[in-house]
Amino acid sequence: MTFPGQAATAHIAAILKSPGGLTASLATIASREGTSPVVLQHDQIRSHNIAADLAEKTAGVHYPAIYVYCERVSNDLREKFRTFAGRATVVIEARVSKDRLEELDRELHILVEAITSVLDVEKGDWGDGLCYPGGYEITFGPIKHGGKNFLQSAKITFDVDVRRD
């Protein structure tokens, strides 16, 4: 049995990397806006909770970068006779780096829209005791020095219901 946080993180990372996931959502937005799509490779979607400065020093990060991780797990024991019946709070953090401020905000908002579009489609039962009821919270971080010159991030936080026997 996988730990509930790991199971939720692995599942959402797989959804984002799937052919109908984040890449397809970015292409749809680019087509609608009449712009070139944000290019994102599978290795730019990682299942880690790592600070931006540490990622740049050790992991050789390429921007934009997407990090998926579990922030919190709570076992509320909402169902009798289950060993785990609670929720895992998952975060999808999008980080964008550009050399010009004007391009930074636009690309970050496109990434956030693409991620939330994927989440909207994936509401419901994910199997293996995981269920995404919908809903999320978005937090935009301040622009900092880093990456190619400027770095900004946004966190999409949501709960996944988890049941384990």
Tab-separated table of N, CA and C in Angstrom:
chain	number	residue	atom	x	y	z
A	1	MET	N	0.843	-1.183	0.000
A	1	MET	CA	0.000	0.000	0.000
A	1	MET	C	0.889	1.247	0.000
A	2	THR	N	0.604	2.130	-0.911
A	2	THR	CA	1.351	3.378	-1.013
A	2	THR	C	0.818	4.384	-0.005
A	3	PHE	N	1.700	5.219	0.498
A	3	PHE	CA	1.296	6.286	1.399
A	3	PHE	C	0.321	7.203	0.654
A	4	PRO	N	-0.758	7.668	1.296
A	4	PRO	CA	-1.779	8.456	0.601
A	4	PRO	C	-1.236	9.681	-0.144
A	5	GLY	N	-0.300	10.385	0.450
A	5	GLY	CA	0.277	11.560	-0.210
A	5	GLY	C	1.047	11.196	-1.463
A	6	GLN	N	1.803	10.101	-1.398
A	6	GLN	CA	2.559	9.650	-2.566
A	6	GLN	C	1.630	9.193	-3.676
A	7	ALA	N	0.575	8.501	-3.326
A	7	ALA	CA	-0.373	8.016	-4.326
A	7	ALA	C	-1.043	9.183	-5.052
A	8	ALA	N	-1.476	10.186	-4.317
A	8	ALA	CA	-2.128	11.344	-4.922
A	8	ALA	C	-1.155	12.123	-5.804
A	9	THR	N	0.062	12.315	-5.323
A	9	THR	CA	1.081	13.035	-6.093
A	9	THR	C	1.424	12.304	-7.374
A	10	ALA	N	1.645	11.007	-7.289
A	10	ALA	CA	1.992	10.221	-8.477
A	10	ALA	C	0.855	10.250	-9.492
A	11	HIS	N	-0.377	10.182	-9.015
A	11	HIS	CA	-1.516	10.167	-9.932
A	11	HIS	C	-1.653	11.495	-10.675
A	12	ILE	N	-1.552	12.608	-9.970
A	12	ILE	CA	-1.716	13.900	-10.642
A	12	ILE	C	-0.535	14.186	-11.563
A	13	ALA	N	0.668	13.752	-11.202
A	13	ALA	CA	1.820	13.924	-12.100
A	13	ALA	C	1.608	13.129	-13.388
A	14	ALA	N	1.068	11.922	-13.268
A	14	ALA	CA	0.781	11.101	-14.451
A	14	ALA	C	-0.293	11.755	-15.323
A	15	ILE	N	-1.292	12.355	-14.710
A	15	ILE	CA	-2.343	13.051	-15.463
A	15	ILE	C	-1.731	14.218	-16.239
A	16	LEU	N	-0.890	15.000	-15.578
A	16	LEU	CA	-0.280	16.159	-16.235
A	16	LEU	C	0.617	15.741	-17.396
A	17	LYS	N	1.319	14.609	-17.250
A	17	LYS	CA	2.227	14.131	-18.290
A	17	LYS	C	1.536	13.378	-19.419
A	18	SER	N	0.285	12.991	-19.230
A	18	SER	CA	-0.430	12.196	-20.232
A	18	SER	C	-0.633	13.002	-21.518
A	19	PRO	N	-0.865	12.300	-22.645
A	19	PRO	CA	-1.068	13.002	-23.928
A	19	PRO	C	-2.224	14.009	-23.908
A	20	GLY	N	-3.261	13.734	-23.152
A	20	GLY	CA	-4.386	14.663	-23.060
A	20	GLY	C	-4.269	15.622	-21.899
A	21	GLY	N	-3.112	15.661	-21.259
A	21	GLY	CA	-2.914	16.462	-20.060
A	21	GLY	C	-2.477	17.892	-20.326
A	22	LEU	N	-1.386	18.277	-19.703
A	22	LEU	CA	-0.936	19.662	-19.716
A	22	LEU	C	-0.519	20.136	-21.106
A	23	THR	N	0.163	19.302	-21.872
A	23	THR	CA	0.598	19.698	-23.208
A	23	THR	C	-0.602	20.003	-24.108
A	24	ALA	N	-1.623	19.163	-24.047
A	24	ALA	CA	-2.830	19.387	-24.848
A	24	ALA	C	-3.554	20.651	-24.402
A	25	SER	N	-3.609	20.886	-23.111
A	25	SER	CA	-4.264	22.075	-22.588
A	25	SER	C	-3.519	23.339	-23.018
A	26	LEU	N	-2.190	23.299	-22.995
A	26	LEU	CA	-1.388	24.449	-23.438
A	26	LEU	C	-1.595	24.715	-24.925
A	27	ALA	N	-1.695	23.652	-25.725
A	27	ALA	CA	-1.927	23.805	-27.163
A	27	ALA	C	-3.296	24.428	-27.431
A	28	THR	N	-4.311	24.030	-26.673
A	28	THR	CA	-5.656	24.580	-26.827
A	28	THR	C	-5.672	26.072	-26.511
A	29	ILE	N	-4.998	26.459	-25.454
A	29	ILE	CA	-4.942	27.873	-25.065
A	29	ILE	C	-4.198	28.684	-26.120
A	30	ALA	N	-3.077	28.161	-26.615
A	30	ALA	CA	-2.303	28.860	-27.640
A	30	ALA	C	-3.117	29.041	-28.915
A	31	SER	N	-3.873	28.012	-29.285
A	31	SER	CA	-4.719	28.087	-30.472
A	31	SER	C	-5.792	29.156	-30.298
A	32	ARG	N	-6.403	29.195	-29.123
A	32	ARG	CA	-7.444	30.175	-28.829
A	32	ARG	C	-6.893	31.600	-28.843
A	33	GLU	N	-5.685	31.772	-28.283
A	33	GLU	CA	-5.078	33.096	-28.174
A	33	GLU	C	-4.349	33.517	-29.452
A	34	GLY	N	-4.111	32.570	-30.368
A	34	GLY	CA	-3.379	32.872	-31.593
A	34	GLY	C	-1.896	33.117	-31.361
A	35	THR	N	-1.344	32.434	-30.350
A	35	THR	CA	0.083	32.578	-30.029
A	35	THR	C	0.764	31.217	-30.120
A	36	SER	N	2.065	31.225	-29.988
A	36	SER	CA	2.779	29.950	-29.975
A	36	SER	C	2.625	29.317	-28.593
A	37	PRO	N	2.489	27.985	-28.534
A	37	PRO	CA	2.254	27.334	-27.240
A	37	PRO	C	3.495	27.356	-26.352
A	38	VAL	N	3.261	27.326	-25.057
A	38	VAL	CA	4.343	27.182	-24.091
A	38	VAL	C	4.868	25.758	-24.243
A	39	VAL	N	6.161	25.622	-24.467
A	39	VAL	CA	6.760	24.301	-24.679
A	39	VAL	C	7.125	23.706	-23.329
A	40	LEU	N	6.670	22.477	-23.104
A	40	LEU	CA	6.899	21.798	-21.836
A	40	LEU	C	7.209	20.334	-22.103
A	41	GLN	N	8.355	19.873	-21.642
A	41	GLN	CA	8.760	18.481	-21.792
A	41	GLN	C	8.377	17.710	-20.530
A	42	HIS	N	8.338	16.377	-20.637
A	42	HIS	CA	7.963	15.548	-19.487
A	42	HIS	C	8.913	15.715	-18.306
A	43	ASP	N	10.203	15.942	-18.561
A	43	ASP	CA	11.146	16.085	-17.453
A	43	ASP	C	11.022	17.425	-16.743
A	44	GLN	N	10.189	18.328	-17.256
A	44	GLN	CA	9.946	19.602	-16.591
A	44	GLN	C	8.790	19.501	-15.596
A	45	ILE	N	8.153	18.339	-15.532
A	45	ILE	CA	7.110	18.065	-14.538
A	45	ILE	C	7.708	17.083	-13.545
A	46	ARG	N	7.936	17.540	-12.330
A	46	ARG	CA	8.624	16.728	-11.324
A	46	ARG	C	7.795	16.567	-10.062
A	47	SER	N	7.977	15.446	-9.400
A	47	SER	CA	7.277	15.172	-8.140
A	47	SER	C	8.212	15.457	-6.974
A	48	HIS	N	8.485	16.733	-6.747
A	48	HIS	CA	9.371	17.158	-5.665
A	48	HIS	C	8.863	18.459	-5.060
A	49	ASN	N	9.169	18.647	-3.790
A	49	ASN	CA	8.962	19.923	-3.125
A	49	ASN	C	10.340	20.497	-2.859
A	50	ILE	N	10.840	21.267	-3.822
A	50	ILE	CA	12.207	21.775	-3.746
A	50	ILE	C	12.200	23.277	-3.991
A	51	ALA	N	12.949	24.002	-3.179
A	51	ALA	CA	13.033	25.455	-3.328
A	51	ALA	C	13.671	25.805	-4.667
A	52	ALA	N	13.274	26.942	-5.237
A	52	ALA	CA	13.747	27.352	-6.564
A	52	ALA	C	15.261	27.507	-6.611
A	53	ASP	N	15.846	28.142	-5.601
A	53	ASP	CA	17.301	28.350	-5.628
A	53	ASP	C	18.064	27.038	-5.508
A	54	LEU	N	17.560	26.111	-4.729
A	54	LEU	CA	18.202	24.804	-4.596
A	54	LEU	C	18.054	23.996	-5.885
A	55	ALA	N	16.892	24.074	-6.519
A	55	ALA	CA	16.675	23.354	-7.777
A	55	ALA	C	17.630	23.845	-8.852
A	56	GLU	N	17.869	25.141	-8.901
A	56	GLU	CA	18.778	25.702	-9.901
A	56	GLU	C	20.214	25.272	-9.660
A	57	LYS	N	20.602	25.161	-8.398
A	57	LYS	CA	21.981	24.801	-8.074
A	57	LYS	C	22.264	23.320	-8.269
A	58	THR	N	21.277	22.476	-8.015
A	58	THR	CA	21.547	21.036	-8.007
A	58	THR	C	20.929	20.258	-9.154
A	59	ALA	N	19.735	20.634	-9.576
A	59	ALA	CA	18.996	19.798	-10.517
A	59	ALA	C	19.106	20.240	-11.971
A	60	GLY	N	19.710	21.392	-12.241
A	60	GLY	CA	19.786	21.870	-13.601
A	60	GLY	C	18.411	22.071	-14.205
A	61	VAL	N	17.583	22.849	-13.557
A	61	VAL	CA	16.181	23.029	-13.930
A	61	VAL	C	16.047	23.806	-15.237
A	62	HIS	N	15.037	23.410	-16.031
A	62	HIS	CA	14.678	24.115	-17.254
A	62	HIS	C	13.300	24.717	-17.049
A	63	TYR	N	13.144	25.965	-17.446
A	63	TYR	CA	11.874	26.663	-17.248
A	63	TYR	C	11.062	26.671	-18.522
A	64	PRO	N	9.736	26.641	-18.394
A	64	PRO	CA	8.942	26.582	-17.175
A	64	PRO	C	9.097	25.226	-16.488
A	65	ALA	N	8.902	25.229	-15.186
A	65	ALA	CA	9.023	24.005	-14.388
A	65	ALA	C	7.745	23.819	-13.572
A	66	ILE	N	7.306	22.574	-13.500
A	66	ILE	CA	6.112	22.225	-12.735
A	66	ILE	C	6.529	21.237	-11.649
A	67	TYR	N	6.180	21.546	-10.411
A	67	TYR	CA	6.483	20.668	-9.283
A	67	TYR	C	5.172	20.218	-8.650
A	68	VAL	N	5.030	18.922	-8.462
A	68	VAL	CA	3.837	18.337	-7.847
A	68	VAL	C	4.272	17.694	-6.535
A	69	TYR	N	3.619	18.061	-5.443
A	69	TYR	CA	3.971	17.476	-4.155
A	69	TYR	C	2.794	17.521	-3.197
A	70	CYS	N	2.882	16.683	-2.189
A	70	CYS	CA	1.861	16.629	-1.148
A	70	CYS	C	2.294	17.541	-0.015
A	71	GLU	N	1.438	18.468	0.338
A	71	GLU	CA	1.749	19.436	1.383
A	71	GLU	C	1.310	18.950	2.765
A	72	ARG	N	0.198	18.199	2.781
A	72	ARG	CA	-0.357	17.782	4.073
A	72	ARG	C	-1.240	16.564	3.860
A	73	VAL	N	-1.264	15.693	4.858
A	73	VAL	CA	-2.146	14.523	4.862
A	73	VAL	C	-2.896	14.529	6.186
A	74	SER	N	-4.210	14.346	6.121
A	74	SER	CA	-4.981	14.274	7.365
A	74	SER	C	-5.893	13.059	7.319
A	75	ASN	N	-5.828	12.269	8.376
A	75	ASN	CA	-6.664	11.088	8.515
A	75	ASN	C	-7.791	11.434	9.479
A	76	ASP	N	-8.959	11.754	8.930
A	76	ASP	CA	-10.114	12.156	9.735
A	76	ASP	C	-10.934	10.971	10.222
A	77	LEU	N	-10.624	9.774	9.719
A	77	LEU	CA	-11.382	8.562	10.038
A	77	LEU	C	-12.880	8.796	9.838
A	78	ARG	N	-13.229	9.353	8.694
A	78	ARG	CA	-14.625	9.668	8.380
A	78	ARG	C	-15.463	8.425	8.129
A	79	GLU	N	-14.819	7.304	7.835
A	79	GLU	CA	-15.548	6.065	7.574
A	79	GLU	C	-15.102	5.001	8.562
A	80	LYS	N	-16.063	4.355	9.169
A	80	LYS	CA	-15.755	3.310	10.146
A	80	LYS	C	-15.021	2.156	9.476
A	81	PHE	N	-14.170	1.536	10.232
A	81	PHE	CA	-13.472	0.306	9.851
A	81	PHE	C	-12.458	0.487	8.724
A	82	ARG	N	-12.097	1.694	8.381
A	82	ARG	CA	-11.011	1.934	7.426
A	82	ARG	C	-9.800	2.406	8.208
A	83	THR	N	-8.632	2.019	7.747
A	83	THR	CA	-7.418	2.482	8.425
A	83	THR	C	-7.116	3.931	8.069
A	84	PHE	N	-7.528	4.345	6.870
A	84	PHE	CA	-7.321	5.736	6.461
A	84	PHE	C	-8.546	6.213	5.692
A	85	ALA	N	-9.153	7.290	6.142
A	85	ALA	CA	-10.263	7.934	5.443
A	85	ALA	C	-10.136	9.427	5.693
A	86	GLY	N	-9.439	10.072	4.803
A	86	GLY	CA	-9.171	11.502	4.986
A	86	GLY	C	-8.845	12.170	3.678
A	87	ARG	N	-7.897	13.079	3.751
A	87	ARG	CA	-7.545	13.826	2.545
A	87	ARG	C	-6.049	14.106	2.486
A	88	ALA	N	-5.597	14.245	1.259
A	88	ALA	CA	-4.222	14.667	0.989
A	88	ALA	C	-4.304	16.017	0.288
A	89	THR	N	-3.597	16.999	0.805
A	89	THR	CA	-3.551	18.312	0.168
A	89	THR	C	-2.369	18.320	-0.785
A	90	VAL	N	-2.665	18.457	-2.072
A	90	VAL	CA	-1.648	18.396	-3.117
A	90	VAL	C	-1.416	19.794	-3.666
A	91	VAL	N	-0.170	20.088	-4.004
A	91	VAL	CA	0.196	21.377	-4.580
A	91	VAL	C	0.832	21.133	-5.942
A	92	ILE	N	0.396	21.890	-6.925
A	92	ILE	CA	1.067	21.941	-8.215
A	92	ILE	C	1.664	23.338	-8.297
A	93	GLU	N	2.979	23.418	-8.301
A	93	GLU	CA	3.653	24.707	-8.344
A	93	GLU	C	4.245	24.914	-9.729
A	94	ALA	N	3.856	26.002	-10.365
A	94	ALA	CA	4.383	26.364	-11.679
A	94	ALA	C	5.392	27.485	-11.494
A	95	ARG	N	6.588	27.301	-12.053
A	95	ARG	CA	7.631	28.328	-11.977
A	95	ARG	C	8.037	28.726	-13.389
A	96	VAL	N	8.118	30.022	-13.592
A	96	VAL	CA	8.481	30.569	-14.893
A	96	VAL	C	9.639	31.534	-14.707
A	97	SER	N	10.572	31.498	-15.645
A	97	SER	CA	11.704	32.406	-15.608
A	97	SER	C	11.888	33.028	-16.988
A	98	LYS	N	12.074	34.324	-17.013
A	98	LYS	CA	12.277	35.075	-18.264
A	98	LYS	C	13.283	36.188	-18.014
A	99	ASP	N	13.806	36.727	-19.094
A	99	ASP	CA	14.718	37.858	-18.947
A	99	ASP	C	13.973	39.201	-18.999
A	100	ARG	N	12.683	39.172	-19.342
A	100	ARG	CA	11.865	40.385	-19.373
A	100	ARG	C	10.614	40.200	-18.509
A	101	LEU	N	10.301	41.203	-17.741
A	101	LEU	CA	9.147	41.141	-16.844
A	101	LEU	C	7.831	40.984	-17.588
A	102	GLU	N	7.695	41.621	-18.751
A	102	GLU	CA	6.429	41.608	-19.485
A	102	GLU	C	6.030	40.190	-19.890
A	103	GLU	N	6.983	39.367	-20.265
A	103	GLU	CA	6.707	38.006	-20.721
A	103	GLU	C	6.425	37.065	-19.549
A	104	LEU	N	6.962	37.377	-18.400
A	104	LEU	CA	6.874	36.516	-17.225
A	104	LEU	C	5.431	36.302	-16.777
A	105	ASP	N	4.711	37.381	-16.572
A	105	ASP	CA	3.342	37.308	-16.074
A	105	ASP	C	2.429	36.572	-17.055
A	106	ARG	N	2.569	36.846	-18.338
A	106	ARG	CA	1.734	36.217	-19.359
A	106	ARG	C	1.916	34.708	-19.371
A	107	GLU	N	3.169	34.255	-19.377
A	107	GLU	CA	3.427	32.819	-19.439
A	107	GLU	C	2.967	32.109	-18.171
A	108	LEU	N	3.150	32.725	-17.021
A	108	LEU	CA	2.707	32.110	-15.772
A	108	LEU	C	1.190	31.950	-15.754
A	109	HIS	N	0.469	32.967	-16.191
A	109	HIS	CA	-0.994	32.875	-16.198
A	109	HIS	C	-1.493	31.837	-17.202
A	110	ILE	N	-0.807	31.674	-18.317
A	110	ILE	CA	-1.171	30.634	-19.280
A	110	ILE	C	-0.963	29.257	-18.653
A	111	LEU	N	0.156	29.059	-17.963
A	111	LEU	CA	0.412	27.777	-17.297
A	111	LEU	C	-0.641	27.475	-16.241
A	112	VAL	N	-0.981	28.460	-15.448
A	112	VAL	CA	-1.997	28.267	-14.401
A	112	VAL	C	-3.343	27.920	-15.028
A	113	GLU	N	-3.715	28.606	-16.099
A	113	GLU	CA	-4.976	28.296	-16.767
A	113	GLU	C	-4.964	26.871	-17.323
A	114	ALA	N	-3.833	26.457	-17.891
A	114	ALA	CA	-3.738	25.104	-18.443
A	114	ALA	C	-3.842	24.051	-17.338
A	115	ILE	N	-3.187	24.275	-16.213
A	115	ILE	CA	-3.231	23.324	-15.097
A	115	ILE	C	-4.648	23.216	-14.546
A	116	THR	N	-5.302	24.358	-14.335
A	116	THR	CA	-6.657	24.322	-13.787
A	116	THR	C	-7.646	23.714	-14.786
A	117	SER	N	-7.389	23.868	-16.081
A	117	SER	CA	-8.239	23.216	-17.085
A	117	SER	C	-8.142	21.700	-16.979
A	118	VAL	N	-6.930	21.206	-16.762
A	118	VAL	CA	-6.737	19.759	-16.581
A	118	VAL	C	-7.451	19.297	-15.326
A	119	LEU	N	-7.330	20.039	-14.235
A	119	LEU	CA	-8.000	19.664	-12.992
A	119	LEU	C	-9.523	19.655	-13.164
A	120	ASP	N	-10.060	20.629	-13.888
A	120	ASP	CA	-11.510	20.687	-14.100
A	120	ASP	C	-12.019	19.445	-14.829
A	121	VAL	N	-11.223	18.944	-15.763
A	121	VAL	CA	-11.613	17.752	-16.524
A	121	VAL	C	-11.490	16.485	-15.673
A	122	GLU	N	-10.568	16.478	-14.731
A	122	GLU	CA	-10.253	15.274	-13.957
A	122	GLU	C	-11.038	15.131	-12.659
A	123	LYS	N	-12.125	15.870	-12.488
A	123	LYS	CA	-12.952	15.720	-11.283
A	123	LYS	C	-13.537	14.321	-11.237
A	124	GLY	N	-13.627	13.781	-10.030
A	124	GLY	CA	-14.282	12.487	-9.860
A	124	GLY	C	-13.358	11.430	-9.295
A	125	ASP	N	-13.777	10.186	-9.436
A	125	ASP	CA	-13.062	9.038	-8.888
A	125	ASP	C	-11.844	8.717	-9.744
A	126	TRP	N	-10.663	8.691	-9.124
A	126	TRP	CA	-9.423	8.360	-9.816
A	126	TRP	C	-9.069	6.887	-9.658
A	127	GLY	N	-9.835	6.160	-8.889
A	127	GLY	CA	-9.516	4.764	-8.623
A	127	GLY	C	-8.477	4.651	-7.521
A	128	ASP	N	-8.227	3.426	-7.074
A	128	ASP	CA	-7.232	3.148	-6.033
A	128	ASP	C	-7.486	3.953	-4.756
A	129	GLY	N	-8.777	4.225	-4.465
A	129	GLY	CA	-9.128	4.928	-3.235
A	129	GLY	C	-8.923	6.428	-3.288
A	130	LEU	N	-8.700	6.999	-4.476
A	130	LEU	CA	-8.486	8.436	-4.631
A	130	LEU	C	-9.675	9.066	-5.344
A	131	CYS	N	-10.103	10.226	-4.863
A	131	CYS	CA	-11.212	10.943	-5.488
A	131	CYS	C	-10.935	12.442	-5.400
A	132	TYR	N	-11.018	13.106	-6.545
A	132	TYR	CA	-10.852	14.561	-6.582
A	132	TYR	C	-12.224	15.203	-6.708
A	133	PRO	N	-12.719	15.829	-5.635
A	133	PRO	CA	-14.071	16.391	-5.674
A	133	PRO	C	-14.166	17.713	-6.431
A	134	GLY	N	-13.050	18.276	-6.815
A	134	GLY	CA	-13.036	19.559	-7.512
A	134	GLY	C	-12.667	20.680	-6.554
A	135	GLY	N	-12.410	21.820	-7.113
A	135	GLY	CA	-12.037	22.990	-6.322
A	135	GLY	C	-10.540	23.093	-6.119
A	136	TYR	N	-10.045	24.309	-6.074
A	136	TYR	CA	-8.623	24.563	-5.859
A	136	TYR	C	-8.445	26.007	-5.432
A	137	GLU	N	-7.267	26.307	-4.948
A	137	GLU	CA	-6.898	27.661	-4.551
A	137	GLU	C	-5.600	28.000	-5.260
A	138	ILE	N	-5.513	29.212	-5.815
A	138	ILE	CA	-4.313	29.637	-6.533
A	138	ILE	C	-3.661	30.770	-5.761
A	139	THR	N	-2.357	30.653	-5.552
A	139	THR	CA	-1.582	31.695	-4.887
A	139	THR	C	-0.425	32.084	-5.797
A	140	PHE	N	-0.341	33.367	-6.148
A	140	PHE	CA	0.748	33.854	-6.989
A	140	PHE	C	1.838	34.443	-6.103
A	141	GLY	N	3.069	34.032	-6.355
A	141	GLY	CA	4.201	34.532	-5.588
A	141	GLY	C	4.776	35.786	-6.215
A	142	PRO	N	5.620	36.489	-5.468
A	142	PRO	CA	6.240	37.704	-6.004
A	142	PRO	C	7.339	37.361	-7.017
A	143	ILE	N	7.657	38.314	-7.840
A	143	ILE	CA	8.760	38.148	-8.792
A	143	ILE	C	10.061	38.284	-8.010
A	144	LYS	N	10.981	37.357	-8.274
A	144	LYS	CA	12.277	37.342	-7.592
A	144	LYS	C	13.389	37.250	-8.622
A	145	HIS	N	14.589	37.473	-8.168
A	145	HIS	CA	15.745	37.256	-9.022
A	145	HIS	C	16.052	35.759	-9.028
A	146	GLY	N	16.280	35.215	-10.213
A	146	GLY	CA	16.599	33.801	-10.328
A	146	GLY	C	16.378	33.320	-11.738
A	147	GLY	N	16.751	32.095	-12.021
A	147	GLY	CA	16.565	31.524	-13.350
A	147	GLY	C	17.307	32.307	-14.406
A	148	LYS	N	16.601	32.721	-15.459
A	148	LYS	CA	17.210	33.463	-16.571
A	148	LYS	C	17.403	34.932	-16.228
A	149	ASN	N	16.785	35.426	-15.234
A	149	ASN	CA	16.925	36.766	-14.696
A	149	ASN	C	15.831	37.018	-13.674
A	150	PHE	N	14.565	36.800	-14.090
A	150	PHE	CA	13.428	36.979	-13.196
A	150	PHE	C	12.700	35.648	-13.051
A	151	LEU	N	12.173	35.404	-11.859
A	151	LEU	CA	11.494	34.140	-11.556
A	151	LEU	C	10.202	34.457	-10.816
A	152	GLN	N	9.106	33.800	-11.245
A	152	GLN	CA	7.832	33.931	-10.538
A	152	GLN	C	7.168	32.569	-10.483
A	153	SER	N	6.428	32.340	-9.415
A	153	SER	CA	5.758	31.048	-9.264
A	153	SER	C	4.304	31.244	-8.850
A	154	ALA	N	3.531	30.200	-9.093
A	154	ALA	CA	2.137	30.156	-8.661
A	154	ALA	C	1.888	28.761	-8.109
A	155	LYS	N	1.119	28.684	-7.031
A	155	LYS	CA	0.775	27.399	-6.423
A	155	LYS	C	-0.716	27.161	-6.548
A	156	ILE	N	-1.053	25.996	-7.096
A	156	ILE	CA	-2.437	25.556	-7.170
A	156	ILE	C	-2.584	24.469	-6.113
A	157	THR	N	-3.385	24.715	-5.098
A	157	THR	CA	-3.544	23.806	-3.968
A	157	THR	C	-4.954	23.222	-3.989
A	158	PHE	N	-5.047	21.896	-3.793
A	158	PHE	CA	-6.351	21.232	-3.791
A	158	PHE	C	-6.296	19.977	-2.936
A	159	ASP	N	-7.474	19.518	-2.531
A	159	ASP	CA	-7.581	18.315	-1.698
A	159	ASP	C	-8.025	17.131	-2.539
A	160	VAL	N	-7.456	15.979	-2.208
A	160	VAL	CA	-7.849	14.708	-2.811
A	160	VAL	C	-8.357	13.846	-1.662
A	161	ASP	N	-9.565	13.306	-1.784
A	161	ASP	CA	-10.102	12.393	-0.776
A	161	ASP	C	-9.427	11.037	-0.948
A	162	VAL	N	-8.989	10.468	0.181
A	162	VAL	CA	-8.265	9.183	0.137
A	162	VAL	C	-8.935	8.213	1.097
A	163	ARG	N	-9.147	6.984	0.617
A	163	ARG	CA	-9.706	5.908	1.446
A	163	ARG	C	-8.811	4.690	1.310
A	164	ARG	N	-8.417	4.140	2.438
A	164	ARG	CA	-7.606	2.922	2.449
A	164	ARG	C	-8.148	1.980	3.498
A	165	ASP	N	-8.173	0.681	3.176
A	165	ASP	CA	-8.621	-0.330	4.138
A	165	ASP	C	-7.498	-0.736	5.050
